[in-house]
Amino acid sequence: MTAVLKAYFPQILHWCDDIRTLLVCDGLRRWPTVEALKKARPATLEQFFHAHNSGRRETIAHRIAAIKEAVPLTTDQAVMHASVLMINALATQL
């Protein structure tokens, strides 16, 4: 999972300490790309973090700010499509 994320969505590796958590897996299934995550409203992200027991205001504010500033590593649609399929399968298994 780490190798796939490094190829198209490396920011998630810096935003979360452990990518094997329910928070990360559910987040990746819901917003599998930087572009999808950036489209989410801050209130939606806050609700998501609270629902996954990540409720520290400082942590949430830092993550939301980082999400808004994130730039996709690649825009190659073939890489994106294959990576999203792989991440969805891996996140579902975890």
Short mmCIF file of N, CA, C and O in Angstrom, two decimals:
data_model
loop_
_atom_site.label_atom_id
_atom_site.label_comp_id
_atom_site.label_asym_id
_atom_site.label_seq_id
_atom_site.Cartn_x
_atom_site.Cartn_y
_atom_site.Cartn_z
N MET A 1 0.82 -1.18 0.00
CA MET A 1 0.00 0.00 0.00
C MET A 1 0.87 1.25 0.00
O MET A 1 0.58 2.21 -0.70
N THR A 2 1.93 1.20 0.78
CA THR A 2 2.84 2.34 0.85
C THR A 2 3.45 2.64 -0.51
O THR A 2 3.53 3.80 -0.94
N ALA A 3 3.87 1.61 -1.23
CA ALA A 3 4.50 1.80 -2.55
C ALA A 3 3.53 2.44 -3.53
O ALA A 3 3.91 3.33 -4.30
N VAL A 4 2.28 2.02 -3.51
CA VAL A 4 1.28 2.59 -4.41
C VAL A 4 1.03 4.05 -4.05
O VAL A 4 0.98 4.92 -4.93
N LEU A 5 0.92 4.34 -2.77
CA LEU A 5 0.69 5.73 -2.35
C LEU A 5 1.88 6.62 -2.70
O LEU A 5 1.68 7.77 -3.11
N LYS A 6 3.08 6.11 -2.58
CA LYS A 6 4.26 6.91 -2.94
C LYS A 6 4.24 7.31 -4.41
O LYS A 6 4.78 8.33 -4.78
N ALA A 7 3.59 6.51 -5.25
CA ALA A 7 3.58 6.76 -6.69
C ALA A 7 2.53 7.78 -7.12
O ALA A 7 2.66 8.37 -8.20
N TYR A 8 1.50 8.01 -6.31
CA TYR A 8 0.47 8.95 -6.76
C TYR A 8 -0.13 9.82 -5.66
O TYR A 8 -0.74 10.86 -5.97
N PHE A 9 0.01 9.48 -4.40
CA PHE A 9 -0.62 10.24 -3.32
C PHE A 9 0.28 10.20 -2.08
O PHE A 9 -0.12 9.75 -1.01
N PRO A 10 1.54 10.68 -2.20
CA PRO A 10 2.48 10.55 -1.09
C PRO A 10 2.14 11.42 0.12
O PRO A 10 2.62 11.15 1.23
N GLN A 11 1.32 12.43 -0.06
CA GLN A 11 0.98 13.32 1.05
C GLN A 11 0.35 12.56 2.22
O GLN A 11 0.59 12.89 3.38
N ILE A 12 -0.44 11.56 1.91
CA ILE A 12 -1.14 10.82 2.97
C ILE A 12 -0.14 10.17 3.93
O ILE A 12 -0.42 10.01 5.12
N LEU A 13 1.03 9.83 3.42
CA LEU A 13 2.06 9.22 4.26
C LEU A 13 2.62 10.20 5.28
O LEU A 13 3.10 9.79 6.35
N HIS A 14 2.54 11.49 4.99
CA HIS A 14 3.01 12.51 5.92
C HIS A 14 1.90 12.98 6.85
O HIS A 14 2.17 13.42 7.96
N TRP A 15 0.67 12.91 6.39
CA TRP A 15 -0.47 13.39 7.18
C TRP A 15 -0.86 12.43 8.29
O TRP A 15 -1.43 12.83 9.29
N CYS A 16 -0.60 11.15 8.08
CA CYS A 16 -1.02 10.12 9.05
C CYS A 16 0.17 9.26 9.44
O CYS A 16 0.96 8.85 8.58
N ASP A 17 0.29 8.98 10.71
CA ASP A 17 1.40 8.18 11.21
C ASP A 17 1.35 6.74 10.74
O ASP A 17 2.36 6.14 10.42
N ASP A 18 0.15 6.17 10.71
CA ASP A 18 -0.02 4.76 10.35
C ASP A 18 -1.10 4.65 9.28
O ASP A 18 -2.26 4.96 9.55
N ILE A 19 -0.74 4.20 8.10
CA ILE A 19 -1.72 4.12 7.01
C ILE A 19 -2.60 2.88 7.11
O ILE A 19 -3.52 2.72 6.33
N ARG A 20 -2.33 2.02 8.07
CA ARG A 20 -3.13 0.80 8.22
C ARG A 20 -4.34 1.00 9.14
O ARG A 20 -4.97 0.04 9.54
N THR A 21 -4.67 2.24 9.43
CA THR A 21 -5.79 2.52 10.32
C THR A 21 -7.10 2.61 9.55
O THR A 21 -7.12 2.83 8.33
N LEU A 22 -8.20 2.48 10.27
CA LEU A 22 -9.52 2.61 9.67
C LEU A 22 -9.72 4.02 9.12
O LEU A 22 -10.33 4.20 8.07
N LEU A 23 -9.17 5.01 9.81
CA LEU A 23 -9.26 6.39 9.35
C LEU A 23 -8.69 6.53 7.95
O LEU A 23 -9.33 7.07 7.05
N VAL A 24 -7.50 6.03 7.73
CA VAL A 24 -6.84 6.16 6.43
C VAL A 24 -7.54 5.31 5.38
O VAL A 24 -7.81 5.78 4.26
N CYS A 25 -7.86 4.07 5.71
CA CYS A 25 -8.50 3.19 4.73
C CYS A 25 -9.87 3.72 4.31
O CYS A 25 -10.18 3.76 3.11
N ASP A 26 -10.68 4.15 5.26
CA ASP A 26 -11.98 4.72 4.91
C ASP A 26 -11.82 6.01 4.12
O ASP A 26 -12.57 6.27 3.18
N GLY A 27 -10.84 6.82 4.51
CA GLY A 27 -10.59 8.06 3.79
C GLY A 27 -10.17 7.82 2.35
O GLY A 27 -10.64 8.50 1.43
N LEU A 28 -9.30 6.86 2.14
CA LEU A 28 -8.86 6.55 0.78
C LEU A 28 -9.97 5.96 -0.07
O LEU A 28 -10.02 6.20 -1.28
N ARG A 29 -10.85 5.20 0.53
CA ARG A 29 -11.98 4.68 -0.25
C ARG A 29 -12.96 5.78 -0.60
O ARG A 29 -13.56 5.77 -1.66
N ARG A 30 -13.11 6.76 0.27
CA ARG A 30 -14.04 7.86 0.02
C ARG A 30 -13.43 8.93 -0.90
O ARG A 30 -14.10 9.46 -1.78
N TRP A 31 -12.16 9.26 -0.66
CA TRP A 31 -11.45 10.28 -1.45
C TRP A 31 -10.13 9.68 -1.93
O TRP A 31 -9.08 9.90 -1.32
N PRO A 32 -10.14 8.92 -3.01
CA PRO A 32 -8.94 8.18 -3.41
C PRO A 32 -7.83 9.00 -4.07
O PRO A 32 -6.75 8.49 -4.30
N THR A 33 -8.09 10.27 -4.36
CA THR A 33 -7.08 11.11 -5.01
C THR A 33 -6.98 12.46 -4.30
O THR A 33 -7.89 12.85 -3.57
N VAL A 34 -5.90 13.14 -4.56
CA VAL A 34 -5.72 14.49 -4.00
C VAL A 34 -6.86 15.39 -4.49
O VAL A 34 -7.44 16.15 -3.72
N GLU A 35 -7.19 15.28 -5.77
CA GLU A 35 -8.25 16.12 -6.34
C GLU A 35 -9.59 15.88 -5.64
O GLU A 35 -10.31 16.82 -5.33
N ALA A 36 -9.92 14.62 -5.41
CA ALA A 36 -11.17 14.29 -4.74
C ALA A 36 -11.19 14.82 -3.31
O ALA A 36 -12.19 15.36 -2.84
N LEU A 37 -10.07 14.69 -2.63
CA LEU A 37 -9.99 15.15 -1.24
C LEU A 37 -10.09 16.67 -1.16
O LEU A 37 -10.72 17.21 -0.27
N LYS A 38 -9.48 17.35 -2.10
CA LYS A 38 -9.52 18.82 -2.10
C LYS A 38 -10.93 19.36 -2.34
O LYS A 38 -11.26 20.46 -1.92
N LYS A 39 -11.77 18.58 -3.00
CA LYS A 39 -13.15 19.00 -3.27
C LYS A 39 -14.06 18.87 -2.05
O LYS A 39 -15.14 19.46 -2.01
N ALA A 40 -13.62 18.11 -1.06
CA ALA A 40 -14.42 17.92 0.15
C ALA A 40 -14.48 19.21 0.95
O ALA A 40 -13.50 19.92 1.08
N ARG A 41 -15.66 19.50 1.48
CA ARG A 41 -15.82 20.69 2.32
C ARG A 41 -15.12 20.48 3.66
O ARG A 41 -15.09 19.35 4.16
N PRO A 42 -14.59 21.54 4.24
CA PRO A 42 -13.94 21.42 5.55
C PRO A 42 -14.86 20.81 6.61
O PRO A 42 -14.41 20.01 7.43
N ALA A 43 -16.12 21.16 6.58
CA ALA A 43 -17.07 20.61 7.56
C ALA A 43 -17.22 19.10 7.38
O ALA A 43 -17.32 18.35 8.36
N THR A 44 -17.22 18.65 6.14
CA THR A 44 -17.31 17.21 5.86
C THR A 44 -16.07 16.50 6.39
O THR A 44 -16.17 15.42 6.98
N LEU A 45 -14.91 17.10 6.16
CA LEU A 45 -13.67 16.50 6.66
C LEU A 45 -13.64 16.46 8.18
O LEU A 45 -13.24 15.45 8.77
N GLU A 46 -14.09 17.53 8.81
CA GLU A 46 -14.15 17.55 10.28
C GLU A 46 -15.05 16.44 10.81
O GLU A 46 -14.69 15.74 11.75
N GLN A 47 -16.22 16.28 10.21
CA GLN A 47 -17.14 15.22 10.62
C GLN A 47 -16.50 13.85 10.43
O GLN A 47 -16.63 12.98 11.29
N PHE A 48 -15.81 13.68 9.32
CA PHE A 48 -15.14 12.41 9.05
C PHE A 48 -14.08 12.12 10.11
O PHE A 48 -14.02 11.02 10.64
N PHE A 49 -13.26 13.10 10.42
CA PHE A 49 -12.21 12.91 11.43
C PHE A 49 -12.80 12.62 12.80
O PHE A 49 -12.33 11.74 13.52
N HIS A 50 -13.85 13.34 13.16
CA HIS A 50 -14.50 13.08 14.46
C HIS A 50 -15.10 11.69 14.50
O HIS A 50 -15.00 11.00 15.52
N ALA A 51 -15.71 11.26 13.41
CA ALA A 51 -16.32 9.93 13.36
C ALA A 51 -15.27 8.82 13.50
O ALA A 51 -15.60 7.70 13.90
N HIS A 52 -14.04 9.14 13.16
CA HIS A 52 -12.96 8.15 13.25
C HIS A 52 -12.04 8.42 14.44
O HIS A 52 -10.87 8.02 14.44
N ASN A 53 -12.58 9.08 15.45
CA ASN A 53 -11.88 9.33 16.71
C ASN A 53 -10.55 10.08 16.53
O ASN A 53 -9.58 9.82 17.23
N SER A 54 -10.54 10.98 15.58
CA SER A 54 -9.39 11.85 15.39
C SER A 54 -9.88 13.27 15.62
O SER A 54 -10.02 14.05 14.70
N GLY A 55 -10.16 13.58 16.87
CA GLY A 55 -10.88 14.80 17.18
C GLY A 55 -10.08 15.97 17.70
O GLY A 55 -10.66 16.99 18.05
N ARG A 56 -8.76 15.86 17.79
CA ARG A 56 -7.96 17.00 18.27
C ARG A 56 -8.06 18.15 17.27
O ARG A 56 -7.76 18.00 16.10
N ARG A 57 -8.49 19.29 17.75
CA ARG A 57 -8.70 20.46 16.88
C ARG A 57 -7.43 20.84 16.10
O ARG A 57 -7.50 21.17 14.92
N GLU A 58 -6.29 20.80 16.78
CA GLU A 58 -5.04 21.18 16.12
C GLU A 58 -4.70 20.23 14.99
O GLU A 58 -4.28 20.65 13.91
N THR A 59 -4.89 18.95 15.23
CA THR A 59 -4.60 17.93 14.21
C THR A 59 -5.53 18.09 13.03
O THR A 59 -5.09 18.06 11.87
N ILE A 60 -6.81 18.28 13.29
CA ILE A 60 -7.79 18.44 12.21
C ILE A 60 -7.48 19.70 11.41
O ILE A 60 -7.47 19.66 10.17
N ALA A 61 -7.21 20.79 12.09
CA ALA A 61 -6.91 22.05 11.39
C ALA A 61 -5.65 21.90 10.53
O ALA A 61 -5.61 22.38 9.39
N HIS A 62 -4.64 21.24 11.07
CA HIS A 62 -3.40 21.03 10.32
C HIS A 62 -3.67 20.18 9.07
O HIS A 62 -3.18 20.50 7.98
N ARG A 63 -4.42 19.10 9.23
CA ARG A 63 -4.72 18.22 8.09
C ARG A 63 -5.53 18.95 7.03
O ARG A 63 -5.26 18.82 5.83
N ILE A 64 -6.54 19.70 7.43
CA ILE A 64 -7.38 20.42 6.47
C ILE A 64 -6.55 21.46 5.72
O ILE A 64 -6.68 21.61 4.50
N ALA A 65 -5.69 22.16 6.42
CA ALA A 65 -4.82 23.14 5.76
C ALA A 65 -3.88 22.45 4.77
O ALA A 65 -3.68 22.94 3.65
N ALA A 66 -3.33 21.32 5.15
CA ALA A 66 -2.43 20.58 4.27
C ALA A 66 -3.17 20.05 3.05
O ALA A 66 -2.64 20.06 1.94
N ILE A 67 -4.39 19.62 3.25
CA ILE A 67 -5.21 19.11 2.13
C ILE A 67 -5.46 20.22 1.12
O ILE A 67 -5.33 20.03 -0.09
N LYS A 68 -5.81 21.38 1.60
CA LYS A 68 -6.11 22.50 0.70
C LYS A 68 -4.88 22.95 -0.09
O LYS A 68 -5.01 23.44 -1.20
N GLU A 69 -3.69 22.77 0.47
CA GLU A 69 -2.46 23.17 -0.20
C GLU A 69 -1.83 22.06 -1.04
O GLU A 69 -0.88 22.30 -1.77
N ALA A 70 -2.36 20.85 -0.95
CA ALA A 70 -1.77 19.70 -1.62
C ALA A 70 -1.82 19.84 -3.14
O ALA A 70 -2.77 20.37 -3.71
N VAL A 71 -0.77 19.34 -3.76
CA VAL A 71 -0.66 19.33 -5.22
C VAL A 71 -0.49 17.88 -5.65
O VAL A 71 0.34 17.16 -5.09
N PRO A 72 -1.27 17.43 -6.63
CA PRO A 72 -1.13 16.04 -7.07
C PRO A 72 0.27 15.74 -7.58
O PRO A 72 0.89 16.58 -8.25
N LEU A 73 0.78 14.57 -7.28
CA LEU A 73 2.09 14.16 -7.75
C LEU A 73 2.07 13.92 -9.26
O LEU A 73 3.02 14.24 -9.96
N THR A 74 0.97 13.37 -9.75
CA THR A 74 0.83 13.09 -11.17
C THR A 74 -0.60 13.37 -11.62
O THR A 74 -1.52 13.30 -10.82
N THR A 75 -0.73 13.68 -12.89
CA THR A 75 -2.07 13.84 -13.47
C THR A 75 -2.28 12.83 -14.59
O THR A 75 -3.27 12.89 -15.29
N ASP A 76 -1.35 11.90 -14.72
CA ASP A 76 -1.45 10.85 -15.73
C ASP A 76 -2.64 9.96 -15.38
O ASP A 76 -2.65 9.28 -14.35
N GLN A 77 -3.63 9.97 -16.23
CA GLN A 77 -4.88 9.25 -15.94
C GLN A 77 -4.68 7.74 -15.83
O GLN A 77 -5.37 7.08 -15.04
N ALA A 78 -3.76 7.18 -16.60
CA ALA A 78 -3.50 5.73 -16.51
C ALA A 78 -2.93 5.37 -15.13
O ALA A 78 -3.37 4.41 -14.50
N VAL A 79 -1.98 6.15 -14.67
CA VAL A 79 -1.39 5.93 -13.34
C VAL A 79 -2.44 6.12 -12.26
O VAL A 79 -2.56 5.31 -11.34
N MET A 80 -3.21 7.18 -12.38
CA MET A 80 -4.24 7.48 -11.38
C MET A 80 -5.28 6.36 -11.31
O MET A 80 -5.63 5.90 -10.22
N HIS A 81 -5.78 5.94 -12.45
CA HIS A 81 -6.82 4.91 -12.48
C HIS A 81 -6.31 3.60 -11.87
O HIS A 81 -6.99 3.00 -11.02
N ALA A 82 -5.14 3.16 -12.30
CA ALA A 82 -4.58 1.91 -11.77
C ALA A 82 -4.31 2.01 -10.27
O ALA A 82 -4.59 1.08 -9.51
N SER A 83 -3.78 3.15 -9.84
CA SER A 83 -3.47 3.34 -8.42
C SER A 83 -4.73 3.36 -7.56
O SER A 83 -4.76 2.76 -6.49
N VAL A 84 -5.77 4.03 -8.04
CA VAL A 84 -7.02 4.09 -7.29
C VAL A 84 -7.62 2.69 -7.16
O VAL A 84 -8.10 2.31 -6.08
N LEU A 85 -7.58 1.91 -8.23
CA LEU A 85 -8.10 0.54 -8.15
C LEU A 85 -7.32 -0.29 -7.13
O LEU A 85 -7.91 -1.02 -6.33
N MET A 86 -6.00 -0.18 -7.15
CA MET A 86 -5.17 -0.93 -6.22
C MET A 86 -5.40 -0.49 -4.78
O MET A 86 -5.54 -1.32 -3.87
N ILE A 87 -5.44 0.81 -4.55
CA ILE A 87 -5.65 1.33 -3.20
C ILE A 87 -7.02 0.92 -2.67
O ILE A 87 -7.16 0.54 -1.50
N ASN A 88 -8.03 0.96 -3.52
CA ASN A 88 -9.38 0.57 -3.10
C ASN A 88 -9.36 -0.90 -2.66
O ASN A 88 -9.94 -1.25 -1.63
N ALA A 89 -8.70 -1.74 -3.44
CA ALA A 89 -8.64 -3.17 -3.08
C ALA A 89 -7.86 -3.38 -1.78
O ALA A 89 -8.30 -4.13 -0.91
N LEU A 90 -6.73 -2.72 -1.64
CA LEU A 90 -5.92 -2.88 -0.43
C LEU A 90 -6.61 -2.29 0.81
O LEU A 90 -6.58 -2.90 1.88
N ALA A 91 -7.22 -1.13 0.67
CA ALA A 91 -7.90 -0.50 1.81
C ALA A 91 -9.08 -1.36 2.27
O ALA A 91 -9.36 -1.45 3.46
N THR A 92 -9.75 -1.97 1.33
CA THR A 92 -10.88 -2.84 1.67
C THR A 92 -10.40 -4.06 2.44
O THR A 92 -11.05 -4.51 3.38
N GLN A 93 -9.26 -4.61 2.05
CA GLN A 93 -8.72 -5.77 2.73
C GLN A 93 -8.26 -5.48 4.14
O GLN A 93 -8.38 -6.31 5.02
N LEU A 94 -7.73 -4.27 4.35
CA LEU A 94 -7.25 -3.92 5.69
C LEU A 94 -8.42 -3.64 6.58
O LEU A 94 -8.45 -3.81 7.74
#
